[in-house]
Amino acid sequence: MRILEIVGICLAALLLVLFAIFFRRRLLMLGGGTIRAQVRVSTLVPGRGWSTGIAQFVGDELRFHRMFSFAFRPKRVLDRRTLAVECRRLPEGPERLTMPGHWVILLCRQGGVDIEIAMAESTVTGFLSWLEAAPPGQPGSVGPRTVITPRPADN
């Protein structure tokens, strides 16, 4: 009987943890302006180090929250006034195994730091529109620092 109690407690704890994670996700998505995205948090191993999460547009900031976390604070905050997109590319090597086929990777620069963001190709248009809507004269606005290389044609 003791084993059944332990199994029951472990199962209840697991369900509570899963409920908390999904409830947090639902709360983050309530305000709208959210997209699914991945951000590279580590570049130690080529093609690895991606963190899946939810990106939330709040004013001039894109707040990235990890998918499987209890924290309500964002893992990374990108400010469109200092963010510039350098190039666009398709997932390569091991990245193709962790990302859906219709996703693209944007290499961005913020304050001299390179940041890679992956998102659905259909979401990139909205992201770039948000970025270009920055006040005139800011790096995120349309200008010489925002350069997007065209996506190679699929053969």
mmCIF file of C-alpha atoms in Angstrom, residues 4 6 49 68 73 82 108 116 144:
data_model
loop_
_atom_site.group_PDB
_atom_site.id
_atom_site.type_symbol
_atom_site.label_atom_id
_atom_site.label_comp_id
_atom_site.label_asym_id
_atom_site.label_seq_id
_atom_site.Cartn_x
_atom_site.Cartn_y
_atom_site.Cartn_z
ATOM 1 C CA LEU A 4 0.755 3.121 -4.261
ATOM 2 C CA ILE A 6 4.173 7.278 -3.263
ATOM 3 C CA GLY A 49 21.687 25.985 -28.003
ATOM 4 C CA PHE A 68 9.123 25.299 -20.040
ATOM 5 C CA ARG A 73 10.067 37.465 -16.145
ATOM 6 C CA THR A 82 18.612 49.328 -30.729
ATOM 7 C CA CYS A 108 20.066 40.406 -35.310
ATOM 8 C CA GLU A 116 19.745 34.696 -33.457
ATOM 9 C CA PRO A 144 21.172 51.249 -43.908
#
